[in-house]
PDB file of N, CA and C in Angstrom:
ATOM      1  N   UNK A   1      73.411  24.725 111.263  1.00  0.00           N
ATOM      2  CA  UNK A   1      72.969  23.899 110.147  1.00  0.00           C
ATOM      3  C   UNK A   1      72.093  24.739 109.227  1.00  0.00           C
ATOM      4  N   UNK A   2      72.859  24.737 108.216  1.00  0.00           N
ATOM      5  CA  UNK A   2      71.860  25.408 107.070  1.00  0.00           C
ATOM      6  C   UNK A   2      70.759  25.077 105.831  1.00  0.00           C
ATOM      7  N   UNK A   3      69.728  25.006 106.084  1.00  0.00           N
ATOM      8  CA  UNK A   3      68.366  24.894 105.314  1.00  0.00           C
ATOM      9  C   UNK A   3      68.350  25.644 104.350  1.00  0.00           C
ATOM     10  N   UNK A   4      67.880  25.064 103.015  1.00  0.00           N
ATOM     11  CA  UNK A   4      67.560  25.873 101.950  1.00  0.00           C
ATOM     12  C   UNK A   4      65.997  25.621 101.688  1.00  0.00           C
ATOM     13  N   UNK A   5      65.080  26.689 101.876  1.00  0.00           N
ATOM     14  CA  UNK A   5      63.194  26.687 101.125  1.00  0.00           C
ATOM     15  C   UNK A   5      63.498  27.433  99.614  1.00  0.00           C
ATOM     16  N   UNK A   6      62.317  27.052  98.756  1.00  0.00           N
ATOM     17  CA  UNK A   6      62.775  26.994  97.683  1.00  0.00           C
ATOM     18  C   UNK A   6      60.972  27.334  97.434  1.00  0.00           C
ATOM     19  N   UNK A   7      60.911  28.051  96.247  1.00  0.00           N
ATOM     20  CA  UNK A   7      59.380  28.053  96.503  1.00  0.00           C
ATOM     21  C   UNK A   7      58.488  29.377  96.743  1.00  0.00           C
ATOM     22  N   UNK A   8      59.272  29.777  97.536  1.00  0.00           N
ATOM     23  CA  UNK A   8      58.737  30.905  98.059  1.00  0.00           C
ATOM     24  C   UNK A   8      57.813  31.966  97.666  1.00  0.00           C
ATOM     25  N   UNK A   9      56.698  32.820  98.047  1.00  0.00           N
ATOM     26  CA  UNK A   9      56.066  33.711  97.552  1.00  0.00           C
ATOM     27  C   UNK A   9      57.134  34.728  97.497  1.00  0.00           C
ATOM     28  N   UNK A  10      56.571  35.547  96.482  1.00  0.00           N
ATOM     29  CA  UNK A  10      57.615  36.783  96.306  1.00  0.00           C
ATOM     30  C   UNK A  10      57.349  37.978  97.511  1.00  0.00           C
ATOM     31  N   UNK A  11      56.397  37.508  98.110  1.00  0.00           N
ATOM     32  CA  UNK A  11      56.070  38.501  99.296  1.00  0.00           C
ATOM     33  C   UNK A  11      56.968  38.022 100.507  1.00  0.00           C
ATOM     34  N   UNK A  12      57.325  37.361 100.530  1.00  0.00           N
ATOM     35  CA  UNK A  12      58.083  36.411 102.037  1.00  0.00           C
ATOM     36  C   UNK A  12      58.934  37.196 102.079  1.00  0.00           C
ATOM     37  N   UNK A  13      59.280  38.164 103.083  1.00  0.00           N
ATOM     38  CA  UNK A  13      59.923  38.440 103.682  1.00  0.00           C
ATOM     39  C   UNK A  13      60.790  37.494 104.766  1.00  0.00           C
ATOM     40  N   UNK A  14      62.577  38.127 105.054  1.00  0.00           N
ATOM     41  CA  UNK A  14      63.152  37.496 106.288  1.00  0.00           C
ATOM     42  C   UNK A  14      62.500  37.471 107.400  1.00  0.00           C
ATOM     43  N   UNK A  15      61.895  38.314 107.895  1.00  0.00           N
ATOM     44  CA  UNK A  15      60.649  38.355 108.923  1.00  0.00           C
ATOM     45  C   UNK A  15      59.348  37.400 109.135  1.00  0.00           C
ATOM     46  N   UNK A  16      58.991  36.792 107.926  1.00  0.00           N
ATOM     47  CA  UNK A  16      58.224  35.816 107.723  1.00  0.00           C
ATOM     48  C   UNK A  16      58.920  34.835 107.593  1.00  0.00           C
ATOM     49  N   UNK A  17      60.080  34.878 106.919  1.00  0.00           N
ATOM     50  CA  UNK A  17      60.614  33.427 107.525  1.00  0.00           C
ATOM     51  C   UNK A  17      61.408  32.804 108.450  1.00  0.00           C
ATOM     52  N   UNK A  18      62.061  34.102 109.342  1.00  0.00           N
ATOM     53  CA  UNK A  18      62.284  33.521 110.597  1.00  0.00           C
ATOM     54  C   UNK A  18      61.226  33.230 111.749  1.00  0.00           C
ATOM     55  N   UNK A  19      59.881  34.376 111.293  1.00  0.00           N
ATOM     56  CA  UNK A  19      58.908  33.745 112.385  1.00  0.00           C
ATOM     57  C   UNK A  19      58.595  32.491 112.224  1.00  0.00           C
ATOM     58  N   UNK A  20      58.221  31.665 111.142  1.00  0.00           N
ATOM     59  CA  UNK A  20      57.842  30.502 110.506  1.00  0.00           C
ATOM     60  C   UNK A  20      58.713  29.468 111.398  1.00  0.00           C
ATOM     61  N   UNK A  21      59.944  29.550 110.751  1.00  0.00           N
ATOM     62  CA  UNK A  21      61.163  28.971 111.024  1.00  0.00           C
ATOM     63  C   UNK A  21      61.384  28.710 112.772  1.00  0.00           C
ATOM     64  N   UNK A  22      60.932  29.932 113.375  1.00  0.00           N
ATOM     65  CA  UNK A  22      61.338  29.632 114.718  1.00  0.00           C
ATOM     66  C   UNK A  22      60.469  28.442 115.743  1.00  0.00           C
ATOM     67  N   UNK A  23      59.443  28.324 114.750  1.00  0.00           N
ATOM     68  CA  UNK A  23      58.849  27.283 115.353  1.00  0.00           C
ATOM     69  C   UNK A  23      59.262  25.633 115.938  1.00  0.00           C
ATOM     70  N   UNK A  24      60.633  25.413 115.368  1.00  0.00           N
ATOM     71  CA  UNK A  24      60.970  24.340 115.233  1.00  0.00           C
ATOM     72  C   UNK A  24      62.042  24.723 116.216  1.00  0.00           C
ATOM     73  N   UNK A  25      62.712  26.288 116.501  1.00  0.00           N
ATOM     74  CA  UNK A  25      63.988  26.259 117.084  1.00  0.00           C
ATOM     75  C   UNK A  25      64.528  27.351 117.012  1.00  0.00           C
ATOM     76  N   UNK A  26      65.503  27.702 117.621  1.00  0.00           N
ATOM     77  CA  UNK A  26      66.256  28.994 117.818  1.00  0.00           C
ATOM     78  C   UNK A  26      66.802  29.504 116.224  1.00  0.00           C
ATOM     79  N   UNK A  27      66.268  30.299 115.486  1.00  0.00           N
ATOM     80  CA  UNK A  27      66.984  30.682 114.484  1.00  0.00           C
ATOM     81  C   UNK A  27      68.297  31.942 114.233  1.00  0.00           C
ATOM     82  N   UNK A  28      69.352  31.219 114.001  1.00  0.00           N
ATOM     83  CA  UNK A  28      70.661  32.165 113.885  1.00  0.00           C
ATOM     84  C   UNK A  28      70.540  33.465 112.993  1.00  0.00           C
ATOM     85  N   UNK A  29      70.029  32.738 111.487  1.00  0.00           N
ATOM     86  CA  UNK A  29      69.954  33.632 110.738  1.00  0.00           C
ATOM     87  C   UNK A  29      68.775  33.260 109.658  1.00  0.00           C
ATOM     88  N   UNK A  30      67.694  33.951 109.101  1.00  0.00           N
ATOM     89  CA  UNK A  30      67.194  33.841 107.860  1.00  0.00           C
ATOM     90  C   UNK A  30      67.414  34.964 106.719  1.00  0.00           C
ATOM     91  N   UNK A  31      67.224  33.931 105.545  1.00  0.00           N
ATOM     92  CA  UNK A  31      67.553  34.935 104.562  1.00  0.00           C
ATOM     93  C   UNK A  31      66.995  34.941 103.576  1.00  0.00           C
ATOM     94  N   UNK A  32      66.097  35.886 102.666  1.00  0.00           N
ATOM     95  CA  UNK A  32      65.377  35.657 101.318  1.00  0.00           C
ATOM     96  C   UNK A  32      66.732  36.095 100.209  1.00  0.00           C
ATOM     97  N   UNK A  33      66.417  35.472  99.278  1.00  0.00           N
ATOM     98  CA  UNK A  33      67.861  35.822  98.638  1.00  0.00           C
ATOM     99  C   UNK A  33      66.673  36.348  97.275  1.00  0.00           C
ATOM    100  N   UNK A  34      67.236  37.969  97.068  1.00  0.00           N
ATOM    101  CA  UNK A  34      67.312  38.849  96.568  1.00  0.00           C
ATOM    102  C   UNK A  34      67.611  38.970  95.005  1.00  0.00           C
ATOM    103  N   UNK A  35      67.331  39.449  93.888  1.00  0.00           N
ATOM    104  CA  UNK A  35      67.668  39.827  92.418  1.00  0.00           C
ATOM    105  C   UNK A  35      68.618  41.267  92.685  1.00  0.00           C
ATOM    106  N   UNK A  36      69.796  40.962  92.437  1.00  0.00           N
ATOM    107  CA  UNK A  36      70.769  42.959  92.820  1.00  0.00           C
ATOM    108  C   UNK A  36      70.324  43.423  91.926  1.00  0.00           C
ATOM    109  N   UNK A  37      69.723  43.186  90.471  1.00  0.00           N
ATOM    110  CA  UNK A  37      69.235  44.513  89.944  1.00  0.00           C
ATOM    111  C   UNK A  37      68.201  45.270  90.970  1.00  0.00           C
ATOM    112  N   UNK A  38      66.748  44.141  90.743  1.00  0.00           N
ATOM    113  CA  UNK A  38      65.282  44.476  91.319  1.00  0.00           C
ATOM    114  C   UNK A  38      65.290  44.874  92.344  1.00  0.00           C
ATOM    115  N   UNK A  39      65.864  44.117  93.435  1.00  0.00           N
ATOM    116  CA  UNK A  39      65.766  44.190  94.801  1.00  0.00           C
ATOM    117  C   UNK A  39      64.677  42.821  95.273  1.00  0.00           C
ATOM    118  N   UNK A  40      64.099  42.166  94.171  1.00  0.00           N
ATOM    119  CA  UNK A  40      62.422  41.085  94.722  1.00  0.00           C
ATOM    120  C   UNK A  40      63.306  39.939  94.455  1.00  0.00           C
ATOM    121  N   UNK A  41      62.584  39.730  95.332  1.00  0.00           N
ATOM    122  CA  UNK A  41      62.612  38.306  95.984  1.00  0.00           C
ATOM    123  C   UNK A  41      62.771  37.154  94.266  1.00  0.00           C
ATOM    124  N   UNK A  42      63.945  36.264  94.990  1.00  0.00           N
ATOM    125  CA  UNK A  42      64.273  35.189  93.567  1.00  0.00           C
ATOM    126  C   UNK A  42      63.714  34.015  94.397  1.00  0.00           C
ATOM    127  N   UNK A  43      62.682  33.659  95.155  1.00  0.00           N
ATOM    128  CA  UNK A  43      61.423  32.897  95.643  1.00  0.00           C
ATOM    129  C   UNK A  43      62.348  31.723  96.502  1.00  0.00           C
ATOM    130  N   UNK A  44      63.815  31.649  97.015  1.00  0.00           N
ATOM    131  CA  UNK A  44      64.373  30.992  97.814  1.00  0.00           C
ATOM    132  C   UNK A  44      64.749  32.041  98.749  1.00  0.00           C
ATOM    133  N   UNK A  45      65.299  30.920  99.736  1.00  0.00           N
ATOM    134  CA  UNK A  45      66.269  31.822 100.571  1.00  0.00           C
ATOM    135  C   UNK A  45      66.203  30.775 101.879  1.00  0.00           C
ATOM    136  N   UNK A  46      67.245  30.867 103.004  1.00  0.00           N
ATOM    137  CA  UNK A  46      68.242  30.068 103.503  1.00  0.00           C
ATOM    138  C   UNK A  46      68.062  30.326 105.509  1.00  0.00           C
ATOM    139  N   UNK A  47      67.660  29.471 106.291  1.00  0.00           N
ATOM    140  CA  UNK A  47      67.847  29.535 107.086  1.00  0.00           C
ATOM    141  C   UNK A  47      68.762  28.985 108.203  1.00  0.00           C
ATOM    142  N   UNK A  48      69.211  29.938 108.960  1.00  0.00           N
ATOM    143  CA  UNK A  48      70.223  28.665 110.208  1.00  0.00           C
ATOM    144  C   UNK A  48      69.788  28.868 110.981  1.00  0.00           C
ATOM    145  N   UNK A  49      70.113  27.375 111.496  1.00  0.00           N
ATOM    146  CA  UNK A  49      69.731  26.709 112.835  1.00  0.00           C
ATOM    147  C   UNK A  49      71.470  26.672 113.882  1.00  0.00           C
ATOM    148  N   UNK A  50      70.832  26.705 115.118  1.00  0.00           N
ATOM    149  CA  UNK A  50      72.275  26.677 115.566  1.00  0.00           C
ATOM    150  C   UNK A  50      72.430  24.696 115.892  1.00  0.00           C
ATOM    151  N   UNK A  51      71.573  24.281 115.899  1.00  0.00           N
ATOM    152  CA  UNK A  51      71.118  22.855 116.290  1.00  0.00           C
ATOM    153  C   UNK A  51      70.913  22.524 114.906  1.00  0.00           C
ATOM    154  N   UNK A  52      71.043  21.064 114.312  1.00  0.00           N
ATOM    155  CA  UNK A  52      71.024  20.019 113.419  1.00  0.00           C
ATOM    156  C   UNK A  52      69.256  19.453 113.783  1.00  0.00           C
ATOM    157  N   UNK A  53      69.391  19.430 114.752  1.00  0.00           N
ATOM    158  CA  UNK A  53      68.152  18.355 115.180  1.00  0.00           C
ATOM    159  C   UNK A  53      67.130  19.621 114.948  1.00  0.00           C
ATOM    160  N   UNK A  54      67.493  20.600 115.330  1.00  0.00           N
ATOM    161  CA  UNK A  54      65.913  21.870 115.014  1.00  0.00           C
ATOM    162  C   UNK A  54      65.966  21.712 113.256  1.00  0.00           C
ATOM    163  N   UNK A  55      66.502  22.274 112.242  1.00  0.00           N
ATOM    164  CA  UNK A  55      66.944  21.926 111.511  1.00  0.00           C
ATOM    165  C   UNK A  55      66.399  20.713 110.604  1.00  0.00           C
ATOM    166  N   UNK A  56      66.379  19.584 111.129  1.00  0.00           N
ATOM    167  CA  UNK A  56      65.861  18.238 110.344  1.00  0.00           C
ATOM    168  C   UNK A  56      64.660  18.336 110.738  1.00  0.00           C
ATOM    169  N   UNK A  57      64.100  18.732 112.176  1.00  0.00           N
ATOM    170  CA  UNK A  57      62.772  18.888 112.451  1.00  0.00           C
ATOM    171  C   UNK A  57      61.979  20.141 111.825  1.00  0.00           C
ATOM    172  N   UNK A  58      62.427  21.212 111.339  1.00  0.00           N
ATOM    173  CA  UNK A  58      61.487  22.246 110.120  1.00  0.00           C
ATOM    174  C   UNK A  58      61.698  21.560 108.997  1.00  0.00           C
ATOM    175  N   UNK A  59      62.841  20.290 108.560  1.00  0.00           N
ATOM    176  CA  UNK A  59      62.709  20.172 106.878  1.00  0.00           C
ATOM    177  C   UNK A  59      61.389  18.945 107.034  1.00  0.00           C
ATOM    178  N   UNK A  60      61.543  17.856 108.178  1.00  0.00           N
ATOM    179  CA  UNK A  60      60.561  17.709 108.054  1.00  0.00           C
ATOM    180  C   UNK A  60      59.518  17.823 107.933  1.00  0.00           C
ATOM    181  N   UNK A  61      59.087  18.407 108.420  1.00  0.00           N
ATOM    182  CA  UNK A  61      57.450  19.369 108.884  1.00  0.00           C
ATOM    183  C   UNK A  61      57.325  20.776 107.868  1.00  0.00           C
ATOM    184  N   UNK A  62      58.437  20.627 107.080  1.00  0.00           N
ATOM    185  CA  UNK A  62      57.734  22.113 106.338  1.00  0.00           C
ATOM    186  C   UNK A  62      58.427  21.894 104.886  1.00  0.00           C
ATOM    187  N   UNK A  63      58.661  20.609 104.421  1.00  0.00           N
ATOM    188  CA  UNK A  63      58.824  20.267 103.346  1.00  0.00           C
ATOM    189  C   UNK A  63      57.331  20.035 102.571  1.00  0.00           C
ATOM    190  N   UNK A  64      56.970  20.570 101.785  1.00  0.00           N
ATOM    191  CA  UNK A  64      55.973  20.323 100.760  1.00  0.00           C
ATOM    192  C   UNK A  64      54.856  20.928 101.389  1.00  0.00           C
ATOM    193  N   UNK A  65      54.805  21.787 102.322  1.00  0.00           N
ATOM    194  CA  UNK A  65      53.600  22.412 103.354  1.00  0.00           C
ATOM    195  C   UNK A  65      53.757  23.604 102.110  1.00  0.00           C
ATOM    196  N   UNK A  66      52.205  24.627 102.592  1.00  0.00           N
ATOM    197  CA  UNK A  66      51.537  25.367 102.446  1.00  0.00           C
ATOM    198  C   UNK A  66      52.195  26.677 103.067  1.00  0.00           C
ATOM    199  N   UNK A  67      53.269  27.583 102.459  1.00  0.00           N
ATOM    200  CA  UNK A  67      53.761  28.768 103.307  1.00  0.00           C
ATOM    201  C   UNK A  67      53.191  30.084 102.563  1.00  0.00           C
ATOM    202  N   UNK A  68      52.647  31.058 103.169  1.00  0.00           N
ATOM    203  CA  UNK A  68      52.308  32.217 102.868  1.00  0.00           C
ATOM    204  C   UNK A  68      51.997  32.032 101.593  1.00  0.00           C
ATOM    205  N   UNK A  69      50.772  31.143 101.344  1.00  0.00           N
ATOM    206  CA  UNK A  69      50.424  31.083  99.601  1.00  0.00           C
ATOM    207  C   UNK A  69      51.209  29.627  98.581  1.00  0.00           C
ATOM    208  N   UNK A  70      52.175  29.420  99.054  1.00  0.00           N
ATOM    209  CA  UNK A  70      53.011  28.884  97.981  1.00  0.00           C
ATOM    210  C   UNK A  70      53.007  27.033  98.675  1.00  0.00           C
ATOM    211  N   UNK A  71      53.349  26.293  98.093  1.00  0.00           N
ATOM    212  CA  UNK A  71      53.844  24.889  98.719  1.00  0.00           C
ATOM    213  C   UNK A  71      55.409  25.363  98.319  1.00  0.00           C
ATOM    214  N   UNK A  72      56.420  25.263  99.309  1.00  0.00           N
ATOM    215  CA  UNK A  72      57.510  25.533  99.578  1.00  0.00           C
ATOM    216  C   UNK A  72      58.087  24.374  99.754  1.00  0.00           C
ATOM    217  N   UNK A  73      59.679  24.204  99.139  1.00  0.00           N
ATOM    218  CA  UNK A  73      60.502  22.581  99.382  1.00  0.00           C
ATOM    219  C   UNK A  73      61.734  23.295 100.212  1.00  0.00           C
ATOM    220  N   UNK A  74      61.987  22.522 101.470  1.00  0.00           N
ATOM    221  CA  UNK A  74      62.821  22.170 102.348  1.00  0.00           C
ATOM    222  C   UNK A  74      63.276  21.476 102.310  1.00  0.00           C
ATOM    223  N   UNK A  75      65.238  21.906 102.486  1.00  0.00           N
ATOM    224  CA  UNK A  75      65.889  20.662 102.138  1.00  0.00           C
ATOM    225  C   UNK A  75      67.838  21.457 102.750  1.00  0.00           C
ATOM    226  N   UNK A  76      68.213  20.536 103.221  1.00  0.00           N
ATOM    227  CA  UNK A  76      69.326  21.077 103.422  1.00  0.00           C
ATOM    228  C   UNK A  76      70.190  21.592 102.671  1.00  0.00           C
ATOM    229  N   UNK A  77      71.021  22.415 103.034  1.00  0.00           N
ATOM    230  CA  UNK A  77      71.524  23.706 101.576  1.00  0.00           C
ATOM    231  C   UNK A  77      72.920  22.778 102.091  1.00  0.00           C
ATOM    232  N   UNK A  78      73.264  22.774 100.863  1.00  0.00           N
ATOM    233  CA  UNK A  78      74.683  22.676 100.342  1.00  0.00           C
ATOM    234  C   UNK A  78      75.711  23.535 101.001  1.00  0.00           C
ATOM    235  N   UNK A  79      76.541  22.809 101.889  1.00  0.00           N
ATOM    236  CA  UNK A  79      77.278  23.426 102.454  1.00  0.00           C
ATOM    237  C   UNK A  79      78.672  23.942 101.944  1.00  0.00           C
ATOM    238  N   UNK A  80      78.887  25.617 101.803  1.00  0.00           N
ATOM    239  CA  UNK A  80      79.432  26.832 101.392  1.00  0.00           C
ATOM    240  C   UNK A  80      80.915  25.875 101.486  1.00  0.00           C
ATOM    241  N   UNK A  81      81.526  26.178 100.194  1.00  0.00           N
ATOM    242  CA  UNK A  81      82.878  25.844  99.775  1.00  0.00           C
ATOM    243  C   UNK A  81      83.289  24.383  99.804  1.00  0.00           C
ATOM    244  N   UNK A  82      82.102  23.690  99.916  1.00  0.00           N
ATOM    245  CA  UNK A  82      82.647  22.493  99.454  1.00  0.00           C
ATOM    246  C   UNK A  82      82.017  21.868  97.568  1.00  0.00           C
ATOM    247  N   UNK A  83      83.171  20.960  97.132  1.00  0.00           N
ATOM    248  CA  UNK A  83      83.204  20.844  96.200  1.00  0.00           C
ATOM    249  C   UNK A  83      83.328  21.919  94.832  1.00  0.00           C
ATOM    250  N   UNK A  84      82.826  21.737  93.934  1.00  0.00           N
ATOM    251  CA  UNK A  84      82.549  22.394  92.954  1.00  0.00           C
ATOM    252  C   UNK A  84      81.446  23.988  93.064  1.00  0.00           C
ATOM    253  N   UNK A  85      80.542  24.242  91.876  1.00  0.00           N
ATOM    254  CA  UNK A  85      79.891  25.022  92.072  1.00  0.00           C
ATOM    255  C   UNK A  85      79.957  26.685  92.365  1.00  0.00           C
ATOM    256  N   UNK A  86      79.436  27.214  91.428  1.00  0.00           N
ATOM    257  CA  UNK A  86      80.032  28.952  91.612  1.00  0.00           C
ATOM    258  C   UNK A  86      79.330  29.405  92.768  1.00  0.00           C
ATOM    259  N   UNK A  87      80.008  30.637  93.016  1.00  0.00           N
ATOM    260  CA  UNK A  87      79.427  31.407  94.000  1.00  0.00           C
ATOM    261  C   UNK A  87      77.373  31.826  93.592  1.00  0.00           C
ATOM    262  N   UNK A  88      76.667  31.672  94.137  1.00  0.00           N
ATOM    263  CA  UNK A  88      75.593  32.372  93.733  1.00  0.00           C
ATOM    264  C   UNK A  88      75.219  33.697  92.718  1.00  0.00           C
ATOM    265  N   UNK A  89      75.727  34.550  93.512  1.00  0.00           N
ATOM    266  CA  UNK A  89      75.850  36.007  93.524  1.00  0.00           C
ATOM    267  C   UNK A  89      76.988  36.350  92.188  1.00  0.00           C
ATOM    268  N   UNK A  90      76.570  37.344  91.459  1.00  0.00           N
ATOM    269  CA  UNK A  90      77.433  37.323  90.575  1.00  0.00           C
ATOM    270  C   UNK A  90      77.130  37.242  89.496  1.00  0.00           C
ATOM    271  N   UNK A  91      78.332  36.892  88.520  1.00  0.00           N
ATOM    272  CA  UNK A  91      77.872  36.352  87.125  1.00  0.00           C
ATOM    273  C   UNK A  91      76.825  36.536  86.392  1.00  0.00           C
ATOM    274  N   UNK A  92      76.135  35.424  85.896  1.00  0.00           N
ATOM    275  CA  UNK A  92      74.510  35.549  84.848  1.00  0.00           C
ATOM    276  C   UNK A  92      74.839  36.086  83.597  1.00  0.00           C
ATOM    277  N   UNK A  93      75.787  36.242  83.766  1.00  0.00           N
ATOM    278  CA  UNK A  93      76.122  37.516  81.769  1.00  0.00           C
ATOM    279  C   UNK A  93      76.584  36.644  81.153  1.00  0.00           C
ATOM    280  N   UNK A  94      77.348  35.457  81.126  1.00  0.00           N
ATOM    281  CA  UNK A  94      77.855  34.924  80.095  1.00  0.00           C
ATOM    282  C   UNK A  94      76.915  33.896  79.416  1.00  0.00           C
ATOM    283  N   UNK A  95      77.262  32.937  78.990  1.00  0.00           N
ATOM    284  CA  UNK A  95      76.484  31.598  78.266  1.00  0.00           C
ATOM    285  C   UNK A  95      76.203  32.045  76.639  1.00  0.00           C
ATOM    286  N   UNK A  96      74.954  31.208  76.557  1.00  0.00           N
ATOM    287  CA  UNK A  96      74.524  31.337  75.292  1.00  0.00           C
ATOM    288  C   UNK A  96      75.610  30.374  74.453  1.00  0.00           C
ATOM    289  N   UNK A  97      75.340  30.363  73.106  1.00  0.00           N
ATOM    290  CA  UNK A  97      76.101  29.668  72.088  1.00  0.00           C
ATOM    291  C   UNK A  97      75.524  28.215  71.952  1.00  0.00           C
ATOM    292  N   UNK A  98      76.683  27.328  72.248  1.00  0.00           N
ATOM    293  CA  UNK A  98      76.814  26.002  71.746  1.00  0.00           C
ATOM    294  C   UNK A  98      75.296  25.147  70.606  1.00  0.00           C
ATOM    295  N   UNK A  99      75.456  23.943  70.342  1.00  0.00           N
ATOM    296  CA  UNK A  99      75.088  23.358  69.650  1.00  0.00           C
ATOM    297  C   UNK A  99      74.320  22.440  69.954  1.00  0.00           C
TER     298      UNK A  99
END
């Protein structure tokens, strides 16, 4: 089950947020999600749970809390290939225009 924090200090490291994270439960994977020019931190990033129930128990308990500086929002991430919606990664060059 995948969690999205949102929020984040630009210092948070994956290391800080799987220690955080493991409090609630076995964590599969964490992830700060990255700028590919910069390399810094774009102040989200995504954790899994292998359990649902660990999972609902960090969004509870660490929704609107105090993380490394920041109040951080927890909330379940949108699960990969459904519906609509571009890939993350990528893109950013086009837009602009309209009226």
């Amino acid at each position: 089950t995948n969690i999205k924090s949102s929020g984040l200090a630009w210092h948070t490291d994956e290391n800080a947020l799987r220690q955080k994270f493991e409090e609630f439960g076995p964590v599969d994977e964490a992830v700060v999600v990255k700028d590919r020019d910069t390399g810094r931190s774009r102040g989200f990033g995504f954790v899994r749970f292998s359990s649902e129930e660990h999972a609902d128990k960090a969004i509870a308990e660490m929704n609107n809390v105090e993380f490394d500086g920041r109040t951080i929002r927890v909330d379940k991430a949108s699960e990969r290939g459904s519906g609509g919606g571009g890939g993350g990664f990528g893109g950013g060059r086009g837009g602009g225009g309209g009226g």
